[in-house]
Amino acid sequence: MQQHQPNFATAGSVAPAGASGTSSDHKRGKKRGSYNCGRCGLPKKGHNCHVNSPIPPSAATPIDSSVSTFSAVSESPTRQPPLRQPYSYLRRALSFDDAENQTGGFDPLEPDHLDAGYPDSFNVDSCGWPVNILWDVLRRLPPTGLLSAANVCKGWNDTARRVWRAAEELRLRVPVKAQLGFVASILQKCTSLARLSLRMESNVDSTMLACIAFSCPNLEFMEISTSNAAINRINGEELGRFVADKQSLKILKVEGCSNLGGFVLCSSSLTTVWLSDLFSLSKMVFNCPQLREISLEFSRKETDSTDLTTVVDGLGRSCPKLQNIHIASARLSHAAVLALTAAQLRGLRMLSLVLGSEITDASVAAITSNYPDLELLDLSGSSVSDSGIGMICNVFPETLSRLLLALCPNVTSSGIQFATAQLPHLELMDCGMTICDPNCENRMADKNNRELPKASSIKLPLVNQKLIIKHSRLKKLSLWGCAGLDALYLNCPQLDDLNLNSCTNLHPDRLLLQCPSLVNVHASGCRDILVGAIQSQVCNAFTAMESLSPSKRLPDGSKRIQVPYFHSSESPDETKKRRRIERRLCNVIVD
Amino acid sequence: MASSSKTITVVSSDGDEFEMTMKAAEQSKLITHMLDEFGVSDKVPLYNVNSETMAKVMEYCKKHADHEAAKEEDGGAAIGAGGEEELKKWDDEFLKVENGLLFNIILAANYLEIKSLLDSSCQAVADMIKGKTPEQIREIFNIKNDFTPEEEAKLRSENEWAFQED
């Protein structure tokens, strides 16, 4: 009986980390234990498993200076740009996460609530505290707090030990000065650990992996994220060995993978793999027949030499159960798409191939003809045009709920309008930086000087564009950076998030928002007069609703208008349920 | 069966009697069970809780019972989203008492099986411990250090980084 209780003020409760695992529809295939090799997942018949044979140590790792500048560079585009970045946004879309996700809390400790040795109420320990109460207090402490508490007295030490042993999930921030012993000593105490998330601020290498492998026999979830200048020196062989040995590992997420060099991951248990900052991999093989979700983010460096077509081809062959694919690389090409479409991945539902300027409408044609059931399609940063959108709308109207086409300079407002008109199930649409002139100086150039795909010659100068969107299900719409947009009319009753960052030419008099469910409007980089217009529109929307329900008339005849409670307009059925009605406030975020 | 206007009487260890409405009494699983077993007419003895603590617990139960009633009434309109936050703030203020009383409140909440009070009060204590060194924790809760000097030295060296706030 497990209870995950997100008791901690620091964000990032348990759920997001797991959401990508659970919500991406884990229908575990039957474990064909008896006739597949446990180590590499290939059929046992006539098979000699080489996975665990001693592998000679790999060549020396790249020199420090190049690596450190590399990681510093790769940090910037993916971290905190002022505009809504495709990446973090995409990650959200891919994992079905509606809330801000991931790596929020660095410290909370969530042990299993019911410990096997749960003592009696009045069993009092040597320090005078009933043991079960002490347990209840100590289990709420972050790891550092628990370590302090353990040194208070013998009774507390005992209970602290029990709390460690019961811990199933550990999220730890490893500070810059920390040494391996820090993590090792904590991991040793947590014998039941199933989920481990390390936020490294100091460098990490394979001794950490070895330590984890040794201390956590039942690990199911492992995440290593890097921050600031932390360098991840783990190489591909070591990662491969770790994965092959950990028979229980289901979810693996590693950041900063610039030193992997090349790897073969063999696992019959892995269902989710996220690797980021990948660079120049000589070999990337996934022998993971249970794999459902894969996310590969490559570094933006020009010199990346990974052969994506082979990788995709391999994925298609050895991971037939893939449902969610996310690949971000400037070297994505039409050939890679063709390899993917040749693969017959019957379960594919979410496909995200971003930053590939060589992806064209022909690629869209291939995707639409082979995978007609997609729920999410993300081709941001590609050369897809309005005709590509036409193809998408032809094939996916029944299933597509998320469409992301940010940074696609060949997409125009008519394409966007067409998409919203033709895709009735659409809930999320990202058209950031589409309706704009790619050479316009308003665009926030990112530090890598990444080139956008060349706009096709038939495109008109993108100014004075208008967008009229009427959609009954749309929940999130992003038009960040659409500097060519000057008029916007939105009638979307379910819209809760609207991104108008840097819509610098949007005319305040040509803006009409009829979206009563709006919670957040992002308007940084917009002119003040526009922000004012937005604010008055969203408040007016509420007062319009208010007039449907009785409002109080004060004795002097004036009407008190407040941000309303939506009570009397509710149907009788709903008031019967004990439902908490929220006061809807709309935030206009300018920051 | 029991209407909300009915009240019951509980008796503390000091012999004082406290009246509480049924709704407030339902906040405590223990009292609810006892009433189910033995009926309402008798006075419920709670000899593990002294009067000072009992008064506080009564206050808590009443506040939370009223809050629930308000929620049920207009389908939540009177409360709104702000209501839950307000209640939380009230809880935080409520628990700002001296440590001895707080400890007794925890014991009472544990005994009476009032889960929300137990959660809030344990969290309050955990918040007091966060970020403190063992010595500071001992001072707050008046706990005797029963480690031998050798044991203590060993523990310190194991967890050296824990005391370095960076």
GROMACS .gro file of C-alpha atoms in nm, chain A residues 422-576:
model
  155
  422GLN     CA    1  -1.001   2.132  -3.959
  423LEU     CA    2  -0.877   1.963  -3.645
  424PRO     CA    3  -1.166   1.941  -3.402
  425HIS     CA    4  -0.975   1.761  -3.128
  426LEU     CA    5  -0.694   2.007  -3.115
  427GLU     CA    6  -0.602   2.108  -2.762
  428LEU     CA    7  -0.259   2.251  -2.800
  429MET     CA    8  -0.124   2.451  -3.088
  430ASP     CA    9   0.217   2.608  -3.099
  431CYS     CA   10   0.286   2.843  -3.384
  432GLY     CA   11   0.563   3.040  -3.228
  433MET     CA   12   0.782   3.242  -3.459
  434THR     CA   13   0.593   3.145  -3.769
  435ILE     CA   14   0.417   3.460  -3.874
  436CYS     CA   15   0.721   3.671  -3.882
  437ASP     CA   16   1.000   3.774  -4.106
  438PRO     CA   17   1.290   3.543  -4.031
  439ASN     CA   18   1.538   3.817  -4.098
  440CYS     CA   19   1.360   4.062  -3.879
  441GLU     CA   20   1.572   4.201  -3.601
  442ASN     CA   21   1.298   4.150  -3.351
  443ARG     CA   22   1.370   3.785  -3.339
  444MET     CA   23   1.569   3.698  -3.031
  445ALA     CA   24   1.876   3.549  -3.186
  446ASP     CA   25   1.994   3.258  -2.988
  447LYS     CA   26   2.356   3.242  -2.907
  448ASN     CA   27   2.440   2.958  -3.137
  449ASN     CA   28   2.333   3.154  -3.438
  450ARG     CA   29   2.118   2.873  -3.546
  451GLU     CA   30   1.992   2.927  -3.895
  452LEU     CA   31   1.625   2.898  -3.958
  453PRO     CA   32   1.525   2.708  -4.266
  454LYS     CA   33   1.517   2.931  -4.569
  455ALA     CA   34   1.174   3.062  -4.642
  456SER     CA   35   1.040   2.959  -4.978
  457SER     CA   36   1.032   3.224  -5.245
  458ILE     CA   37   0.654   3.242  -5.281
  459LYS     CA   38   0.609   3.380  -4.936
  460LEU     CA   39   0.472   3.728  -4.903
  461PRO     CA   40   0.631   3.963  -4.659
  462LEU     CA   41   0.478   3.865  -4.332
  463VAL     CA   42   0.327   4.178  -4.196
  464ASN     CA   43  -0.029   4.279  -4.131
  465GLN     CA   44  -0.136   3.922  -4.095
  466LYS     CA   45  -0.451   3.844  -3.914
  467LEU     CA   46  -0.568   3.533  -3.737
  468ILE     CA   47  -0.922   3.431  -3.664
  469ILE     CA   48  -0.949   3.122  -3.452
  470LYS     CA   49  -1.268   2.970  -3.331
  471HIS     CA   50  -1.227   2.636  -3.163
  472SER     CA   51  -1.430   2.461  -2.901
  473ARG     CA   52  -1.156   2.249  -2.748
  474LEU     CA   53  -0.837   2.443  -2.783
  475LYS     CA   54  -0.670   2.481  -2.444
  476LYS     CA   55  -0.327   2.621  -2.515
  477LEU     CA   56  -0.226   2.844  -2.797
  478SER     CA   57   0.115   2.984  -2.851
  479LEU     CA   58   0.188   3.264  -3.089
  480TRP     CA   59   0.514   3.378  -2.940
  481GLY     CA   60   0.730   3.587  -3.161
  482CYS     CA   61   0.468   3.627  -3.431
  483ALA     CA   62   0.575   3.975  -3.510
  484GLY     CA   63   0.389   3.977  -3.838
  485LEU     CA   64   0.059   3.941  -3.666
  486ASP     CA   65  -0.140   4.254  -3.634
  487ALA     CA   66  -0.494   4.134  -3.572
  488LEU     CA   67  -0.617   3.848  -3.359
  489TYR     CA   68  -0.963   3.722  -3.292
  490LEU     CA   69  -1.001   3.428  -3.063
  491ASN     CA   70  -1.322   3.256  -2.970
  492CYS     CA   71  -1.213   2.956  -2.770
  493PRO     CA   72  -1.424   2.875  -2.467
  494GLN     CA   73  -1.175   2.629  -2.323
  495LEU     CA   74  -0.859   2.822  -2.379
  496ASP     CA   75  -0.661   2.853  -2.058
  497ASP     CA   76  -0.317   2.958  -2.174
  498LEU     CA   77  -0.230   3.209  -2.444
  499ASN     CA   78   0.121   3.307  -2.533
  500LEU     CA   79   0.165   3.638  -2.707
  501ASN     CA   80   0.524   3.706  -2.607
  502SER     CA   81   0.693   3.940  -2.850
  503CYS     CA   82   0.391   3.989  -3.068
  504THR     CA   83   0.520   4.333  -3.116
  505ASN     CA   84   0.296   4.443  -3.397
  506LEU     CA   85  -0.029   4.320  -3.260
  507HIS     CA   86  -0.260   4.613  -3.268
  508PRO     CA   87  -0.449   4.673  -2.943
  509ASP     CA   88  -0.760   4.776  -3.134
  510ARG     CA   89  -0.752   4.466  -3.344
  511LEU     CA   90  -0.748   4.222  -3.060
  512LEU     CA   91  -1.058   4.040  -2.952
  513LEU     CA   92  -1.039   3.768  -2.693
  514GLN     CA   93  -1.355   3.578  -2.618
  515CYS     CA   94  -1.206   3.313  -2.398
  516PRO     CA   95  -1.376   3.298  -2.060
  517SER     CA   96  -1.157   3.021  -1.927
  518LEU     CA   97  -0.831   3.204  -1.975
  519VAL     CA   98  -0.600   3.171  -1.682
  520ASN     CA   99  -0.269   3.295  -1.817
  521VAL     CA  100  -0.176   3.532  -2.092
  522HIS     CA  101   0.193   3.576  -2.158
  523ALA     CA  102   0.271   3.916  -2.295
  524SER     CA  103   0.633   3.993  -2.232
  525GLY     CA  104   0.801   4.197  -2.498
  526CYS     CA  105   0.471   4.349  -2.598
  527ARG     CA  106   0.401   4.715  -2.596
  528ASP     CA  107   0.238   4.851  -2.284
  529ILE     CA  108  -0.063   4.965  -2.472
  530LEU     CA  109  -0.118   4.611  -2.592
  531VAL     CA  110  -0.077   4.470  -2.244
  532GLY     CA  111  -0.336   4.718  -2.127
  533ALA     CA  112  -0.572   4.613  -2.402
  534ILE     CA  113  -0.526   4.248  -2.309
  535GLN     CA  114  -0.592   4.317  -1.945
  536SER     CA  115  -0.908   4.507  -2.011
  537GLN     CA  116  -1.032   4.238  -2.244
  538VAL     CA  117  -0.984   3.956  -2.002
  539CYS     CA  118  -1.145   4.140  -1.718
  540ASN     CA  119  -1.430   4.247  -1.938
  541ALA     CA  120  -1.489   3.888  -2.029
  542PHE     CA  121  -1.560   3.819  -1.668
  543THR     CA  122  -1.790   4.106  -1.617
  544ALA     CA  123  -1.980   3.986  -1.921
  545MET     CA  124  -2.027   3.653  -1.746
  546GLU     CA  125  -2.115   3.827  -1.428
  547SER     CA  126  -2.410   3.996  -1.587
  548LEU     CA  127  -2.566   3.658  -1.645
  549SER     CA  128  -2.587   3.594  -1.278
  550PRO     CA  129  -2.757   3.819  -1.030
  551SER     CA  130  -2.532   4.091  -0.907
  552LYS     CA  131  -2.578   4.293  -0.600
  553ARG     CA  132  -2.718   4.635  -0.630
  554LEU     CA  133  -2.598   4.863  -0.360
  555PRO     CA  134  -2.830   5.118  -0.200
  556ASP     CA  135  -2.688   5.401  -0.404
  557GLY     CA  136  -2.780   5.219  -0.724
  558SER     CA  137  -2.428   5.122  -0.822
  559LYS     CA  138  -2.348   4.767  -0.912
  560ARG     CA  139  -2.069   4.590  -0.737
  561ILE     CA  140  -1.861   4.410  -0.996
  562GLN     CA  141  -1.616   4.159  -0.870
  563VAL     CA  142  -1.424   3.875  -1.014
  564PRO     CA  143  -1.718   3.645  -0.997
  565TYR     CA  144  -1.819   3.324  -0.837
  566PHE     CA  145  -1.977   3.112  -1.100
  567HIS     CA  146  -2.259   2.988  -0.890
  568SER     CA  147  -2.603   3.063  -1.016
  569SER     CA  148  -2.522   2.991  -1.376
  570GLU     CA  149  -2.448   2.634  -1.282
  571SER     CA  150  -2.697   2.363  -1.356
  572PRO     CA  151  -2.865   2.202  -1.055
  573ASP     CA  152  -2.677   1.876  -1.102
  574GLU     CA  153  -2.346   2.038  -1.049
  575THR     CA  154  -2.435   2.212  -0.731
  576LYS     CA  155  -2.526   1.879  -0.582
   0.00000   0.00000   0.00000
